[in-house]
mmCIF file of C-alpha atoms in Angstrom:
data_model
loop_
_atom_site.group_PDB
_atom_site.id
_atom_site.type_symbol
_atom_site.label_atom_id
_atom_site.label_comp_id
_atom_site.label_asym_id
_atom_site.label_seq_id
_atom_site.Cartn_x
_atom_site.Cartn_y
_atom_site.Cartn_z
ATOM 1 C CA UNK A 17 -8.193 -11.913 -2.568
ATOM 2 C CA UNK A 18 -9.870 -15.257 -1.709
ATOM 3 C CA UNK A 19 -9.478 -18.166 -4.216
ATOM 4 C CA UNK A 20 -6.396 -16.664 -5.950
ATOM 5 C CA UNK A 21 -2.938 -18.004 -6.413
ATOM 6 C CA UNK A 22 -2.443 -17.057 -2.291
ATOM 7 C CA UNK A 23 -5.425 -19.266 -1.026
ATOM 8 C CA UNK A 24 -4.159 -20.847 1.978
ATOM 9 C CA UNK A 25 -4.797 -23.966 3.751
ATOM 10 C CA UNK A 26 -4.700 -24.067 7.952
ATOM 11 C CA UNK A 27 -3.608 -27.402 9.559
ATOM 12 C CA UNK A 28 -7.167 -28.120 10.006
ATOM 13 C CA UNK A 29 -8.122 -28.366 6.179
ATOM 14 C CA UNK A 30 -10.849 -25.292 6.948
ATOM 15 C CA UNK A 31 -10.366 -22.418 4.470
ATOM 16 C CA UNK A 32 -7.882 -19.029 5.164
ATOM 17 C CA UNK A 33 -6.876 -16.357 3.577
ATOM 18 C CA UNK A 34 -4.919 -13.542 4.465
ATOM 19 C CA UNK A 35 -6.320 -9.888 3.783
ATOM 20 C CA UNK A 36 -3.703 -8.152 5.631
ATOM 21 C CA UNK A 37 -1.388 -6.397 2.306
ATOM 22 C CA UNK A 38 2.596 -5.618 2.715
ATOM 23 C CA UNK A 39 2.850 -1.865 0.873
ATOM 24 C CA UNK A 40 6.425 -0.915 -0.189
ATOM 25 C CA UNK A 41 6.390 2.271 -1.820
ATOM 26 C CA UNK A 42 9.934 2.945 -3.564
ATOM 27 C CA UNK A 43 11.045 6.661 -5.047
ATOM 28 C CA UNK A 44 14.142 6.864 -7.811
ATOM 29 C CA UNK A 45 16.188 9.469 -8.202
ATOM 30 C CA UNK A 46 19.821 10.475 -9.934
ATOM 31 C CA UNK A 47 22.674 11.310 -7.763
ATOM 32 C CA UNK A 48 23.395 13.822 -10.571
ATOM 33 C CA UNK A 49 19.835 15.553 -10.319
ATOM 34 C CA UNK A 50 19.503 15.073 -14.367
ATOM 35 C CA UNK A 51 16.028 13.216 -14.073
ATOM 36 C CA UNK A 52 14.183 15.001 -17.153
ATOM 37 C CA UNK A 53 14.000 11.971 -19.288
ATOM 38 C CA UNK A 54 14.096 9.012 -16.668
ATOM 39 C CA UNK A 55 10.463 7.280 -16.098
ATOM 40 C CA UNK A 56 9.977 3.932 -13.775
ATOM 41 C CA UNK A 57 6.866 3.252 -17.037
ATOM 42 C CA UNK A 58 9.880 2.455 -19.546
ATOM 43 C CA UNK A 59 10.533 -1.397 -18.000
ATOM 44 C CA UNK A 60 8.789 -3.615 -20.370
ATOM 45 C CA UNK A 61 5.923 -5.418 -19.284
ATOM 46 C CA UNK A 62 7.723 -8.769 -19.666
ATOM 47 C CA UNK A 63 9.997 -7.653 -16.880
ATOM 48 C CA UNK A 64 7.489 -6.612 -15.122
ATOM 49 C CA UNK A 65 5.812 -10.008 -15.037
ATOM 50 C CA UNK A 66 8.916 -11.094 -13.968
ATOM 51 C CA UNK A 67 9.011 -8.936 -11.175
ATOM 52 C CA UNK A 68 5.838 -10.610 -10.483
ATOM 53 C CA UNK A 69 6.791 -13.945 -10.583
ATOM 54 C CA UNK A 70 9.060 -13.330 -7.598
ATOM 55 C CA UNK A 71 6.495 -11.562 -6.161
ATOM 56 C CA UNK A 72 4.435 -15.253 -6.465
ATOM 57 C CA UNK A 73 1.166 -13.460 -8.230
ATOM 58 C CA UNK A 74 -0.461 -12.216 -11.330
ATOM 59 C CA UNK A 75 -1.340 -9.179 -13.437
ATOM 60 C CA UNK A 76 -4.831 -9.458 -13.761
ATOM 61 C CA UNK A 77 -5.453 -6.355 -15.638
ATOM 62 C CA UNK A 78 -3.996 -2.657 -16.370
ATOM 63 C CA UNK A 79 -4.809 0.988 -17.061
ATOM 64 C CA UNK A 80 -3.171 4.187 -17.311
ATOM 65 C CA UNK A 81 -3.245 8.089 -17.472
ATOM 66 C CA UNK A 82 -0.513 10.688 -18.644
ATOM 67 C CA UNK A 83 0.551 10.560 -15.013
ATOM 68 C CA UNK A 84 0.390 6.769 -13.647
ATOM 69 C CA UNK A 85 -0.044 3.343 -15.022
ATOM 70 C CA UNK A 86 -1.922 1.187 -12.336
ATOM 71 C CA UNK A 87 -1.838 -2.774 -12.525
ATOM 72 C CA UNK A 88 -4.597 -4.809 -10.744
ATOM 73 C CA UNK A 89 -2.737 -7.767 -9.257
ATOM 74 C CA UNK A 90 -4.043 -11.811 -8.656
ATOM 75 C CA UNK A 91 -3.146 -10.616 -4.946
ATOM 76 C CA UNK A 92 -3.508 -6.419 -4.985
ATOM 77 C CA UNK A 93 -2.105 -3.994 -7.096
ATOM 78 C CA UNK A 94 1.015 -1.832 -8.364
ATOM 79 C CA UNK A 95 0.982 1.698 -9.442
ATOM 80 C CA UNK A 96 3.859 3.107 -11.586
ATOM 81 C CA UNK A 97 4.460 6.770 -12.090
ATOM 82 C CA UNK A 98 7.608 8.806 -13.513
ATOM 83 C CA UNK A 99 9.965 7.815 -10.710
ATOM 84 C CA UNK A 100 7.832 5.991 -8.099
ATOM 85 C CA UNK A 101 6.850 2.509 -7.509
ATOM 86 C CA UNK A 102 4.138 1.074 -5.425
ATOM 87 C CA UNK A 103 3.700 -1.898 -4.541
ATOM 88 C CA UNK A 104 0.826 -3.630 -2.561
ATOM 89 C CA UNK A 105 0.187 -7.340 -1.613
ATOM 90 C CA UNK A 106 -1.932 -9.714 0.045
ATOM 91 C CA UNK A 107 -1.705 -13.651 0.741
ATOM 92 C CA UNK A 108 1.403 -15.341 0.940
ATOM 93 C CA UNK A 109 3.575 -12.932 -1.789
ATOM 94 C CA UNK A 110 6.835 -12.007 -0.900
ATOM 95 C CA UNK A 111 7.409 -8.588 -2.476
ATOM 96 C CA UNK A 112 11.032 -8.129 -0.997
ATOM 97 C CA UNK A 113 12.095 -10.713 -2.845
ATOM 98 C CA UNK A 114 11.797 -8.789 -5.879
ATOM 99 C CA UNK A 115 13.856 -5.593 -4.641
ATOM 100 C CA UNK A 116 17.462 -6.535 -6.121
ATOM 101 C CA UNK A 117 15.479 -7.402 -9.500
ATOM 102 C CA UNK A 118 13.432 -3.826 -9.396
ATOM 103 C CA UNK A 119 16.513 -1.701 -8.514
ATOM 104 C CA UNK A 120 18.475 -4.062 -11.188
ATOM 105 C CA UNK A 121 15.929 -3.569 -14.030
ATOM 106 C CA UNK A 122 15.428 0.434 -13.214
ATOM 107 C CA UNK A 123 19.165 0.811 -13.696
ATOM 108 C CA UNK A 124 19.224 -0.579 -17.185
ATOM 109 C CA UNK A 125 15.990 0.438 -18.533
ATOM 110 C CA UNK A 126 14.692 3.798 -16.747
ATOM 111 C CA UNK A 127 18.000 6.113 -16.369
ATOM 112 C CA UNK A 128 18.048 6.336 -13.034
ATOM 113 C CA UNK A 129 20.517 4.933 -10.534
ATOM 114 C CA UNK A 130 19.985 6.224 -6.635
ATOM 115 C CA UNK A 131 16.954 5.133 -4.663
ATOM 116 C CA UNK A 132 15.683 8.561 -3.328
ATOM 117 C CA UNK A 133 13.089 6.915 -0.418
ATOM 118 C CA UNK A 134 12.175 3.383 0.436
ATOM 119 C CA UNK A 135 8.854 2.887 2.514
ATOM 120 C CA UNK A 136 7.472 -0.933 3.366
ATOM 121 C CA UNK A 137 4.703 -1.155 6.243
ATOM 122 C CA UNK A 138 2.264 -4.064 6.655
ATOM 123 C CA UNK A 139 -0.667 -4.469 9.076
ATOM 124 C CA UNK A 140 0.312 -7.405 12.033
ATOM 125 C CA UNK A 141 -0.987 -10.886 9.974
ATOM 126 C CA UNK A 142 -3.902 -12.881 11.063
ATOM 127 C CA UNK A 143 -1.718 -16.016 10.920
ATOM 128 C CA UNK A 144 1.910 -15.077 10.126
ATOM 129 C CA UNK A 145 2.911 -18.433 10.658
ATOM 130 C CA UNK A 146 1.242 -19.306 7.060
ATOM 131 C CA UNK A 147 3.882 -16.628 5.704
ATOM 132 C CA UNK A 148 6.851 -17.438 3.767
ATOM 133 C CA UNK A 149 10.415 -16.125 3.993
ATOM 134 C CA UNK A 150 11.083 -13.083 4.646
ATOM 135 C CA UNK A 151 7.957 -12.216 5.526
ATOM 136 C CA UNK A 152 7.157 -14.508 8.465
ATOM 137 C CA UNK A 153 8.383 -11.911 11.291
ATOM 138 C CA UNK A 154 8.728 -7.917 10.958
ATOM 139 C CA UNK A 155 11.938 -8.454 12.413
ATOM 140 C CA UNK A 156 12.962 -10.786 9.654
ATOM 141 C CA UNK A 157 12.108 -7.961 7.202
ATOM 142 C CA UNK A 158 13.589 -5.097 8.896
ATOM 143 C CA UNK A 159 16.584 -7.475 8.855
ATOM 144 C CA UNK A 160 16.137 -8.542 4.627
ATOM 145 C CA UNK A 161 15.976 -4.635 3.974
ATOM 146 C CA UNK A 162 18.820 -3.973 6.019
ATOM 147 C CA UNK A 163 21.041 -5.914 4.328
ATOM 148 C CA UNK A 164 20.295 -3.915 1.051
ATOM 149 C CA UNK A 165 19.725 -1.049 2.020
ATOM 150 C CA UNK A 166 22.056 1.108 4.840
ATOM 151 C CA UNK A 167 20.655 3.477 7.147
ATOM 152 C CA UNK A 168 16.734 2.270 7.493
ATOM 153 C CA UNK A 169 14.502 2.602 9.871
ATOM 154 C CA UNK A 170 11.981 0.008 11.714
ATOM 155 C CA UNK A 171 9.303 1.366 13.925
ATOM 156 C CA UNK A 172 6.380 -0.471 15.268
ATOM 157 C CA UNK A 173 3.094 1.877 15.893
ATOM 158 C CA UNK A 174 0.513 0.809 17.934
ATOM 159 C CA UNK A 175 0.535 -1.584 20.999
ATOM 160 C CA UNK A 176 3.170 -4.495 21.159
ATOM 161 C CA UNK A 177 1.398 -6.469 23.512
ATOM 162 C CA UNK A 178 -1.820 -6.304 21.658
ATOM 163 C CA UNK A 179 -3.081 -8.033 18.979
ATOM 164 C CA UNK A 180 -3.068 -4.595 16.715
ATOM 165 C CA UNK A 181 -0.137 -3.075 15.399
ATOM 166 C CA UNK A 182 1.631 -1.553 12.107
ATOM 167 C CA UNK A 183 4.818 -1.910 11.201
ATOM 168 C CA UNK A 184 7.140 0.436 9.091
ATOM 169 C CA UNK A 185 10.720 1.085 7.998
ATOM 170 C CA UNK A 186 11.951 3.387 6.062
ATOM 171 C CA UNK A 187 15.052 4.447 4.133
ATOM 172 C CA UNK A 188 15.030 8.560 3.448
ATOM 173 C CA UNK A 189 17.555 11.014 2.322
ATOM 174 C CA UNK A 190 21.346 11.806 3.195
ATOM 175 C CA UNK A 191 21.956 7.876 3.807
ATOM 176 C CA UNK A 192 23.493 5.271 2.582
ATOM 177 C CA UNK A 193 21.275 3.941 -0.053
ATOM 178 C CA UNK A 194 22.695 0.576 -1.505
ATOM 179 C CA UNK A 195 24.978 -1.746 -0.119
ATOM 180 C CA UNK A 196 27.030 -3.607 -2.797
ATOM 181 C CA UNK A 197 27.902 -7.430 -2.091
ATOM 182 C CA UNK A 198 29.068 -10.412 -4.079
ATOM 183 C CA UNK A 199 25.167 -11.397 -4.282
ATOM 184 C CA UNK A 200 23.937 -8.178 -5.420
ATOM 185 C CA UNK A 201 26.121 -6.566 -8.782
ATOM 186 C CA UNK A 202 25.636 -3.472 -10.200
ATOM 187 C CA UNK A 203 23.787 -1.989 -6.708
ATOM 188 C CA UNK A 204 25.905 1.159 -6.611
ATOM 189 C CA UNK A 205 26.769 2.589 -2.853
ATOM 190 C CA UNK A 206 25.280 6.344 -2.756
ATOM 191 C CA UNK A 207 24.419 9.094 -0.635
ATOM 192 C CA UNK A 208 21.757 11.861 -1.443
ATOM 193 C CA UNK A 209 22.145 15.380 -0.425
ATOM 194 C CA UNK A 210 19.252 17.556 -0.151
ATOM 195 C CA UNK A 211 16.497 16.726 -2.167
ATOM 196 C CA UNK A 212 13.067 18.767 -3.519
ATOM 197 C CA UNK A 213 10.275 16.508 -2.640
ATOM 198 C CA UNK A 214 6.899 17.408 -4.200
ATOM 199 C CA UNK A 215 3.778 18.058 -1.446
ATOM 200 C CA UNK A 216 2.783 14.645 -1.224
ATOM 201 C CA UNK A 217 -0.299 12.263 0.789
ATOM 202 C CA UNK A 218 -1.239 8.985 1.465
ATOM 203 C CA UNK A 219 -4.480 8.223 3.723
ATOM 204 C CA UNK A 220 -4.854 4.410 4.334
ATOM 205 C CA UNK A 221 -7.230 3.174 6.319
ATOM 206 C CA UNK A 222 -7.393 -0.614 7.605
ATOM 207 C CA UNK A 223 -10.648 -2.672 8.165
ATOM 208 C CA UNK A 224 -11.398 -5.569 10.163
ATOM 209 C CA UNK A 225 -14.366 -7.911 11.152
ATOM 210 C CA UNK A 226 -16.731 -6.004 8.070
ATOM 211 C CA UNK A 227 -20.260 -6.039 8.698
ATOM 212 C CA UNK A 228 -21.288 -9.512 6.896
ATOM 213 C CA UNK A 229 -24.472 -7.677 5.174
ATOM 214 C CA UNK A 230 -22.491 -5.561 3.359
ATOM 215 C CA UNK A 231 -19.882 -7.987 2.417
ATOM 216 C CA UNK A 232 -22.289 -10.052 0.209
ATOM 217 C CA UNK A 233 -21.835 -7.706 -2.835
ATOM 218 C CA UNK A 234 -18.000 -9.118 -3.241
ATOM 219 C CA UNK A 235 -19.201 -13.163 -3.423
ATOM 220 C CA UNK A 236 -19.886 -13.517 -7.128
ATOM 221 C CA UNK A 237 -23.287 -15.504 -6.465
ATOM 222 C CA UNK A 238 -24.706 -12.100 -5.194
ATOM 223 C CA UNK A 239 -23.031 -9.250 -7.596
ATOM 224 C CA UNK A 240 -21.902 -11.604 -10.496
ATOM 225 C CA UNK A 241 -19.698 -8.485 -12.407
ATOM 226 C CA UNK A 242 -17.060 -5.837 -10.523
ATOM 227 C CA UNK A 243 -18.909 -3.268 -11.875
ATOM 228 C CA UNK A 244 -22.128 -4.535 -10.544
ATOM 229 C CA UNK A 245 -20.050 -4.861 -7.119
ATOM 230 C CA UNK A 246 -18.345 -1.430 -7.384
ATOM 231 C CA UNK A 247 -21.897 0.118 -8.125
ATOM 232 C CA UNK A 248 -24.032 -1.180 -5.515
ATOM 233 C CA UNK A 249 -21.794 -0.808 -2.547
ATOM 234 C CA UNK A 250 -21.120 2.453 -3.261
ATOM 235 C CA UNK A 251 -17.166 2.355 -3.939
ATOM 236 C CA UNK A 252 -17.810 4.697 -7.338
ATOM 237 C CA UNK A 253 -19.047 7.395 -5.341
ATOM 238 C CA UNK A 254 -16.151 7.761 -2.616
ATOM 239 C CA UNK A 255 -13.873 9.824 -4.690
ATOM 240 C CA UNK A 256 -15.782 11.052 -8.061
ATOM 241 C CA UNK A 257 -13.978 11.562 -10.973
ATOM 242 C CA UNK A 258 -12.103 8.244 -10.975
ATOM 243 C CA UNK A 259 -10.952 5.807 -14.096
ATOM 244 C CA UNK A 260 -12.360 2.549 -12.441
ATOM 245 C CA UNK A 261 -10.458 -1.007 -13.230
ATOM 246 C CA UNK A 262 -12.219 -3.748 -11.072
ATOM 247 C CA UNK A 263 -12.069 -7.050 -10.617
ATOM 248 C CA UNK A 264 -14.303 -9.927 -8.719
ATOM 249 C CA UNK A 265 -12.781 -13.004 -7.554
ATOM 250 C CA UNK A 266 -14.808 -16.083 -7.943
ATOM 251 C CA UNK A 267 -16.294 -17.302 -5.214
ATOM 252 C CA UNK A 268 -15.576 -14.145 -3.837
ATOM 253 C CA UNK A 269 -13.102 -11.282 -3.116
ATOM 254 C CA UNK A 270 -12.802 -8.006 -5.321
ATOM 255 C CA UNK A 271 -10.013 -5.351 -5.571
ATOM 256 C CA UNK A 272 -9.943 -2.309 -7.214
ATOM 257 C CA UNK A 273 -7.685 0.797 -8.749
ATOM 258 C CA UNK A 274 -8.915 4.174 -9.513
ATOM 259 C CA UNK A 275 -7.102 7.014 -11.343
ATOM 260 C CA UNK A 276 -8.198 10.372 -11.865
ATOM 261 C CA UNK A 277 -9.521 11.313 -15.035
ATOM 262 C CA UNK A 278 -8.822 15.173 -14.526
ATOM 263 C CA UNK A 279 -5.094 15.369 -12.416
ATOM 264 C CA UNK A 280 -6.026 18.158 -9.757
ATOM 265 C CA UNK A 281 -3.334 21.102 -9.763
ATOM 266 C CA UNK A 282 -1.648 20.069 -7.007
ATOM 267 C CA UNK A 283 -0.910 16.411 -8.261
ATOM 268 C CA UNK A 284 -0.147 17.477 -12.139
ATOM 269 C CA UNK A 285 3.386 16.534 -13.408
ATOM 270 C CA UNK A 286 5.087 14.180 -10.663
ATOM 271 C CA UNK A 287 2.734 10.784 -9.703
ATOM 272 C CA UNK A 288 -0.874 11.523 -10.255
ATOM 273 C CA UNK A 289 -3.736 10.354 -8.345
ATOM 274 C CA UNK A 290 -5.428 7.050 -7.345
ATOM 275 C CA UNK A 291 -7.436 5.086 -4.887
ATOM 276 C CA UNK A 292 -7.281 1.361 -4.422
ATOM 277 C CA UNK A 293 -9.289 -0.937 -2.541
ATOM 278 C CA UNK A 294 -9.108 -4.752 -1.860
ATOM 279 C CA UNK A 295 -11.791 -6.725 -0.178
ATOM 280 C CA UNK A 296 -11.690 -10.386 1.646
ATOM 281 C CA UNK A 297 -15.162 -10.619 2.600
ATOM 282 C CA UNK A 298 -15.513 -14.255 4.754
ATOM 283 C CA UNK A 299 -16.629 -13.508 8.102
ATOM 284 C CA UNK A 300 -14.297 -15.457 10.005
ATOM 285 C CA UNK A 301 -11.016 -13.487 8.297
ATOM 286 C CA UNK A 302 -12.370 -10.343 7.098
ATOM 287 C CA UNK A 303 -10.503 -7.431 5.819
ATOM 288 C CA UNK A 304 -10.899 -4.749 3.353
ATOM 289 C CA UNK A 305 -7.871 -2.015 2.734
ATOM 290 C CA UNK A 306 -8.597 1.775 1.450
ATOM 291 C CA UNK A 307 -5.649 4.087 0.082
ATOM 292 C CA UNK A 308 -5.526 7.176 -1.552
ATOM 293 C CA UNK A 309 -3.335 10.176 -2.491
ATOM 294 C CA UNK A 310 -5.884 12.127 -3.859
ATOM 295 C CA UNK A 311 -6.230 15.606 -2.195
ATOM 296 C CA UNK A 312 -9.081 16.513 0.254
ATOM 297 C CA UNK A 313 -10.534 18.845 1.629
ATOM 298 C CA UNK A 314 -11.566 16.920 4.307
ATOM 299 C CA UNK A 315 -10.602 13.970 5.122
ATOM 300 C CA UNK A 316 -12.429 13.033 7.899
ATOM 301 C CA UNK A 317 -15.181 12.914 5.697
ATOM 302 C CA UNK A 318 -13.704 11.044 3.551
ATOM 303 C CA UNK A 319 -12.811 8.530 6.260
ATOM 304 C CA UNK A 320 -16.711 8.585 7.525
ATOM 305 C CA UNK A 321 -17.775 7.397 3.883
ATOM 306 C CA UNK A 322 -15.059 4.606 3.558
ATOM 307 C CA UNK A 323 -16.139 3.428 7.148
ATOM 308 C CA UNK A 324 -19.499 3.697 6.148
ATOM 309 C CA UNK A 325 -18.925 1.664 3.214
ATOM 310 C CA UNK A 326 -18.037 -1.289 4.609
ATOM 311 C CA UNK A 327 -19.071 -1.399 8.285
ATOM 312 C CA UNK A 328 -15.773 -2.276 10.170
ATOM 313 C CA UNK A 329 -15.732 -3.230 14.243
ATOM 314 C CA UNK A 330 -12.081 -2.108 14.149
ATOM 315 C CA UNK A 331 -10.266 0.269 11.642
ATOM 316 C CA UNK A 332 -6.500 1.170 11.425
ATOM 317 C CA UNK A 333 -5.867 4.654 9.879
ATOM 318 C CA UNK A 334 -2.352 5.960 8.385
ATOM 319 C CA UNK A 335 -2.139 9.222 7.121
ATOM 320 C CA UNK A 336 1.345 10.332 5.389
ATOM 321 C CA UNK A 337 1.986 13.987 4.540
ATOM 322 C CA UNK A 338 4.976 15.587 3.553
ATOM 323 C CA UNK A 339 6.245 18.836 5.295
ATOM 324 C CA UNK A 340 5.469 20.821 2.013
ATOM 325 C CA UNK A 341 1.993 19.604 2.316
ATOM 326 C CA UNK A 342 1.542 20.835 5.411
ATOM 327 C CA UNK A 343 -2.232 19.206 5.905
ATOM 328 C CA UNK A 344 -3.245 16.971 8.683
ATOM 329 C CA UNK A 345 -6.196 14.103 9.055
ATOM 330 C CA UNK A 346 -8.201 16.964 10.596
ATOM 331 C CA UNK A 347 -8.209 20.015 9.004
ATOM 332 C CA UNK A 348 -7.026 22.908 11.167
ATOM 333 C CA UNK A 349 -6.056 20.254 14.307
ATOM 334 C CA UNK A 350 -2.882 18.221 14.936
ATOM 335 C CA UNK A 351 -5.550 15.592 16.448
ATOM 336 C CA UNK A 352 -7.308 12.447 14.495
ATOM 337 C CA UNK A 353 -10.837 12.813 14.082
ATOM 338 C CA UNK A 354 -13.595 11.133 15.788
ATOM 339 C CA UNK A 355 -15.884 9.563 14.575
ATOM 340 C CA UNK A 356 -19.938 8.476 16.189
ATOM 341 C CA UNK A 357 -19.670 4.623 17.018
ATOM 342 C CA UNK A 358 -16.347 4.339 17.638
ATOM 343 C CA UNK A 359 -13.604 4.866 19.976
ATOM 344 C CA UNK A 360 -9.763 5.756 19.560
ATOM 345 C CA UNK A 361 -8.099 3.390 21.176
ATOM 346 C CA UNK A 362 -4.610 4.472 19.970
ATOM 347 C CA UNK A 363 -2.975 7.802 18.390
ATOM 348 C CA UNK A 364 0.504 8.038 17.645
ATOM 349 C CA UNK A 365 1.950 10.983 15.870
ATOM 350 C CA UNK A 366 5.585 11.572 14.932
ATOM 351 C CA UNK A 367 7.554 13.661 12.281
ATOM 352 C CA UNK A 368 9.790 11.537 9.771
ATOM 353 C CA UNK A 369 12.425 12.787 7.469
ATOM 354 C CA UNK A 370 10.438 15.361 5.008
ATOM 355 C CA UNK A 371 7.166 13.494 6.555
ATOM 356 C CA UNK A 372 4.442 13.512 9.578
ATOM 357 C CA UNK A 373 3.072 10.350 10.137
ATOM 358 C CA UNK A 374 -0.598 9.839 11.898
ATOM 359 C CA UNK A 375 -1.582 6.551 13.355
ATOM 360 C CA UNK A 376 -5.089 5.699 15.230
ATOM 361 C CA UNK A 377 -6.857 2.751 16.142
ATOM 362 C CA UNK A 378 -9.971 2.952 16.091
ATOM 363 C CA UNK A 379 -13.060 -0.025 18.059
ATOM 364 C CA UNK A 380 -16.416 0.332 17.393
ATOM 365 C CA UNK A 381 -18.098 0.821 20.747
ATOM 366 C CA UNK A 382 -19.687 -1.185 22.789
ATOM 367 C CA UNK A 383 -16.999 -3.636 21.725
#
């Protein structure tokens, strides 16, 4: 967010900061299958923070149902359920820096000792050149997770020679999952066989150049309180029914968790439900990010009030669904789905282990 521990300075003294988050999403499992009494939630908060610190940002504020505890973050936010671990970060952090400390500190404190899946993407930066180590290059990433993990996965969606593109790797079952080293103790060498995934979603949808009018609720001169912010924009109304913990940066930039208050059947007893959204609204850098793995029944409509929302020229969305989900970004159709005002300037779809994976770019049109 802008005017956090991340604010950046360009050679030219003016002002930057960069929206664009780095997700890593990270699942735990037991190479015995005896996982009844492990939970990610039992690492103490001080280790947390100390997770955070190598992270380079802040817990800002937390809150938590049966089924998740969600952390709003100086730059983002974390979500912790049973045996996953999300992870989402804006500005200069460096969140894989804090892998062989997370994978250390779930060993000792949570009972489990196998990494089941490993998924990091990130939107191309505005200015990676303001990045730090290993985060300058996607290449230099792919490369950092290689070297702990065995058998990953880099793919690049979207167009190379274009400004716009997403990055992911991934690590999945029935490989290699740690690689131990001199450097790295304790980071046990394992492979999975088959393993029971729950039906699982994540939409995530990507906004650039916002519409500048409705970017003044998220400067604290205009809406001086989150709640003020959350209410007048209409974020409390995209999915109903959420546990709301939201923050405004001062001068300006807001993020925001949501958890569900009622767990919907087909979420109850694994990772529960949230949204999150985080807003840099300066006209010359903007960016606001939208995930969920709340259910829908449609989520093209879904999408049309989130684009609504905040007026983008150019969106990004992701949609993850397992196999055992079996749902797609538009109900009944293995297409993505259009939308008035804009065009689809890219689609890729493609099947990864236990998951289908939509990409679309999307331009407002004329652009």
């Amino acid at each position: 967010m802008s005017q956090s521990l991340a604010t950046m300075i360009s050679e030219n003294n003016s002002h930057f900061f960069e929206g664009v988050e780095k997700l890593m999403e990270v699942w735990f499992t037991r190479k015995d299958g005896m996982t009844s009494n492990c939970d990610l939630r039992k690492i103490p908060r001080s280790q947390l923070e100390a997770i955070m610190n190598q992270v380079k940002c802040e817990i800002i504020s937390t809150t938590s149902t049966d089924e998740l505890d969600a952390y709003v973050l100086s730059e983002s936010s974390m979500f912790i359920s049973p045996h996953r671990f999300i992870l989402k970060t804006c500005g200069t952090t460096t969140p894989l820096c804090c892998l062989p400390l997370l994978i250390s500190l779930v060993h000792e404190y949570t009972g489990y000792d196998t990494v089941q899946d490993l998924y990091y993407s990130r939107k191309n930066f505005k200015r990676p050149e303001l990045q730090m180590a290993p985060h300058r290059t996607f290449e230099e990433e792919a490369e950092i997770l290689d070297r702990i993990f065995g058998g990953g996965r880099a793919y690049c969606m979207g167009s190379v020679n274009r400004a716009d593109c997403w990055y992911l790797y991934t690590v999945s079952p029935g490989r290699p999952r740690y690689r131990p080293n001199a450097a790295r103790q304790n980071l046990p060498h394992s492979r999975v066989g088959k393993v029971h995934r729950e039906p699982d979603q994540t939409l995530e949808v990507l906004m650039m150049d916002l519409d500048p009018e409705k970017m003044k609720c998220f400067y604290k001169d205009i809406c001086p309180t989150a709640a003020e912010a959350t209410k007048k924009s209409g974020i409390d109304k995209l999915i109903p029914g959420m546990i709301i913990d939201d923050y405004q940066f001062d001068p300006c930039g807001y993020s925001m968790n949501g958890l569900m208050r009622s767990i919907p059947v087909s979420l109850r007893g694994y990772h529960g439900g949230y949204m999150t959204i985080h807003i840099t609204p300066e006209p010359a850098f903007s960016y606001v990010s939208f995930e969920t793995n709340v259910p829908q029944k449609s989520y093209k409509d879904l999408v049309a009030k989130v684009v609504a929302t905040f007026g983008p020229k150019q969106f990004v969305l992701t949609f993850f669904t397992s196999v055992e989900t079996g749902s797609s970004i538009e109900d009944g159709s293995c297409s993505v789905p259009q939308y008035a005002d804009y065009d689809v300037d890219d689609i890729q779809i493609c099947r990864l282990q236990g998951y289908d994976l939509t990409y679309a770019l999307y331009n407002r049109f004329p652009s």
